[in-house]
CSV table of C-alpha atoms in Angstrom, one decimal:
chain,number,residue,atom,x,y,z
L,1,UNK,CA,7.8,53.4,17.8
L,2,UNK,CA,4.5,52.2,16.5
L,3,UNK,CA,4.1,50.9,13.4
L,4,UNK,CA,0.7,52.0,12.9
L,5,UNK,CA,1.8,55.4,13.1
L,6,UNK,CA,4.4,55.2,10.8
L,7,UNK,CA,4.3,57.5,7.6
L,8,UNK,CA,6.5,54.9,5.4
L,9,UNK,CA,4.0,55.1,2.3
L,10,UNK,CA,6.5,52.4,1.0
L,11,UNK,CA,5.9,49.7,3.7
L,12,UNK,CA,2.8,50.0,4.8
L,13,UNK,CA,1.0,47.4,7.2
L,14,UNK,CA,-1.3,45.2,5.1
L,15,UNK,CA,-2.6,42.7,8.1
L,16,UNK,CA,-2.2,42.1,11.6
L,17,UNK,CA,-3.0,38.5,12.7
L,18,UNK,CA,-2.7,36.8,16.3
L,19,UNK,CA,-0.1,34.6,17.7
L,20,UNK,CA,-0.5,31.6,19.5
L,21,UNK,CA,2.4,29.4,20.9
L,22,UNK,CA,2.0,26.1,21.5
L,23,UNK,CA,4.4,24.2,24.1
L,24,UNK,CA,2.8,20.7,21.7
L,25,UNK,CA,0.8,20.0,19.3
L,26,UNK,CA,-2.4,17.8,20.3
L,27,UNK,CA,-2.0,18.5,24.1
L,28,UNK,CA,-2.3,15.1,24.4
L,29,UNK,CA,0.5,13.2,26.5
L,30,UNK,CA,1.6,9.6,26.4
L,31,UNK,CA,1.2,6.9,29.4
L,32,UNK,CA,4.6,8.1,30.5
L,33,UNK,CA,3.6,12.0,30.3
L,34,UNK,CA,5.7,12.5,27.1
L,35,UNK,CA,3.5,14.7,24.7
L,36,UNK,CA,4.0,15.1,21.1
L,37,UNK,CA,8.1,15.6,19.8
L,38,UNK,CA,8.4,17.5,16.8
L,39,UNK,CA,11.0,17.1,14.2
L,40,UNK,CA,12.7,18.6,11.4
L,41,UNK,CA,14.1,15.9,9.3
L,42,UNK,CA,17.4,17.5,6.8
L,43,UNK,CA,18.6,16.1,3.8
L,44,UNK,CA,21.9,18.1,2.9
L,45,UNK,CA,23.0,16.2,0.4
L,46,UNK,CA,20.0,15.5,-1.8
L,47,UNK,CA,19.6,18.8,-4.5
L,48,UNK,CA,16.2,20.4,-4.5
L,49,UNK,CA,15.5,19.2,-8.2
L,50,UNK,CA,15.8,15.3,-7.2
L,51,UNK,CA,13.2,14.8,-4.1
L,52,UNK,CA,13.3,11.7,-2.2
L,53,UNK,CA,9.6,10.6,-3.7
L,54,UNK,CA,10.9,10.3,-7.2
L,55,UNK,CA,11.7,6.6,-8.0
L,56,UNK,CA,11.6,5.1,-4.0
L,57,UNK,CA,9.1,4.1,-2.1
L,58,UNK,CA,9.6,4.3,1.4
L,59,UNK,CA,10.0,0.6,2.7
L,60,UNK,CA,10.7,0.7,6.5
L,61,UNK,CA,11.5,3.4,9.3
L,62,UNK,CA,13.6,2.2,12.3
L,63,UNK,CA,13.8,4.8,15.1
L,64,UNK,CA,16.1,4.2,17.9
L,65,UNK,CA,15.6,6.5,20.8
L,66,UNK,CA,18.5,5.6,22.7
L,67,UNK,CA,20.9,6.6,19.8
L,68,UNK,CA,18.6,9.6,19.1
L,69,UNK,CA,18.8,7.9,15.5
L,70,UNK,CA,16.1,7.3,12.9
L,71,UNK,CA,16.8,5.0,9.6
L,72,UNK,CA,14.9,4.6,6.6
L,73,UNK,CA,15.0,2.1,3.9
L,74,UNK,CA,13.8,3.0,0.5
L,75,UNK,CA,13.1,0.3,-2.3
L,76,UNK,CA,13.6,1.3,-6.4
L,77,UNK,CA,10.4,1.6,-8.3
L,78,UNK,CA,12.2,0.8,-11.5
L,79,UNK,CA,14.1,-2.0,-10.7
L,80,UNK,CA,12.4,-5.4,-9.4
L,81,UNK,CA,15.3,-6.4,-7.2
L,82,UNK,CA,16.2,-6.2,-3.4
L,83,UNK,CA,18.4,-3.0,-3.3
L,84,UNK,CA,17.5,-0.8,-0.6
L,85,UNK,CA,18.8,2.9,-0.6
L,86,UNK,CA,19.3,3.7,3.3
L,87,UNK,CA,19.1,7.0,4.8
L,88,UNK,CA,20.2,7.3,7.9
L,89,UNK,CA,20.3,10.2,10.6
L,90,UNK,CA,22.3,12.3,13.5
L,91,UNK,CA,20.7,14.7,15.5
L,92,UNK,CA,21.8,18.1,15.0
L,93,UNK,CA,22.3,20.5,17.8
L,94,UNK,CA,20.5,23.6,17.1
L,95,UNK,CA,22.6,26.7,18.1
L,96,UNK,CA,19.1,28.8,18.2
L,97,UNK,CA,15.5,28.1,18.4
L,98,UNK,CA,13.2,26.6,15.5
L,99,UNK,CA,9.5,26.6,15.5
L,100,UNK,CA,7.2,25.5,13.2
L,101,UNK,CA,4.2,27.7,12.3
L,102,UNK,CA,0.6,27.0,10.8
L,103,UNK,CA,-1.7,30.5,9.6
L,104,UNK,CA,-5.3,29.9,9.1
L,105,UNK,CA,-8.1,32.0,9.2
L,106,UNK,CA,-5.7,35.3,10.6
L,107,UNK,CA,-4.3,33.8,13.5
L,108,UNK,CA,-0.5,32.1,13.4
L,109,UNK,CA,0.1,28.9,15.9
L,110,UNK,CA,4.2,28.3,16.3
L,111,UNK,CA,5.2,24.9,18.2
L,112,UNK,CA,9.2,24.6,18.6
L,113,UNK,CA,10.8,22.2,17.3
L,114,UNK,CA,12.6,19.9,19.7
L,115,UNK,CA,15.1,17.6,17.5
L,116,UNK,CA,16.5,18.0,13.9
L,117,UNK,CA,17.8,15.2,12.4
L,118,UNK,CA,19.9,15.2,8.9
L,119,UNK,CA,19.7,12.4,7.0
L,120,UNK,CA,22.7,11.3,4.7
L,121,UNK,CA,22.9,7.9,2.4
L,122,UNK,CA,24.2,4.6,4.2
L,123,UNK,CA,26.0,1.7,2.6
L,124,UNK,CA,25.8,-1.6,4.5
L,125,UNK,CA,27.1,-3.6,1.7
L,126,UNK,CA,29.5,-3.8,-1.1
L,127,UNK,CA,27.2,-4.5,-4.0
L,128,UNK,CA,25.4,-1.3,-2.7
L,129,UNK,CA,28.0,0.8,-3.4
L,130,UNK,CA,28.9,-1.2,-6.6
L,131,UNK,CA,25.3,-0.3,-7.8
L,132,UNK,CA,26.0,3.2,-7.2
L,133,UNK,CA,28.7,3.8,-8.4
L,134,UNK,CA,28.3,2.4,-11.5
């Protein structure tokens, strides 16, 4: 069936763009031929309304490649002390294929995604969790 022949007054086809898929982004590979990963980082437990920007400040980001595990450490904006809110991840297997997709200028370019990672909170200490929870 061709769409362009369709008589479905309803639906009818509004623009046609090209597609382009990308195996990486830059094309550009490392000293040990690794080119570009890309990620989709997952916060499941943080609610739309409360982003991660609002209040922290984004202190340190540790990735550990063995573990497959990235950790960041945010600092309060309103408080002047040395509590750090920790986020840290586990990669998620995906059980189908992601890609990411950029349109400009009628054309689409998808790149797959090759890790996700979902980030929940971490508490290393005691007082942490006393500061929360209070």
């Amino acid at each position: 069936m061709d769409i362009y022949d369709s008589d479905d007054e309803d639906d009818p086809v509004v623009q046609t763009i090209d597609v382009f898929l990308s195996q990486n982004l830059s094309g550009v590979r490392d000293s040990s031929g690794k080119s570009d990963e890309v990620m989709l980082f997952q916060y499941p437990l943080r609610p739309k309304w409360r982003p991660l920007n609002e209040g922290w400040n984004l202190e340190k980001v540790s990735y550990r490649p063995k573990n497959e595990m990235i950790e960041m450490d945010f600092k309060s904006e309103k408080t002047n002390d040395e509590f750090l809110h920790k986020l840290v991840s586990s990669k998620v297997i995906p059980r189908t294929s992601y890609a990411i997709g950029l349109l400009r200028d009628d054309q689409l370019h998808l790149t797959p995604l090759q890790s996700i990672y979902q980030f929940r909170p971490r508490f290393d200490n005691k007082d942490e969790e006393d500061v929360l929870n209070a």
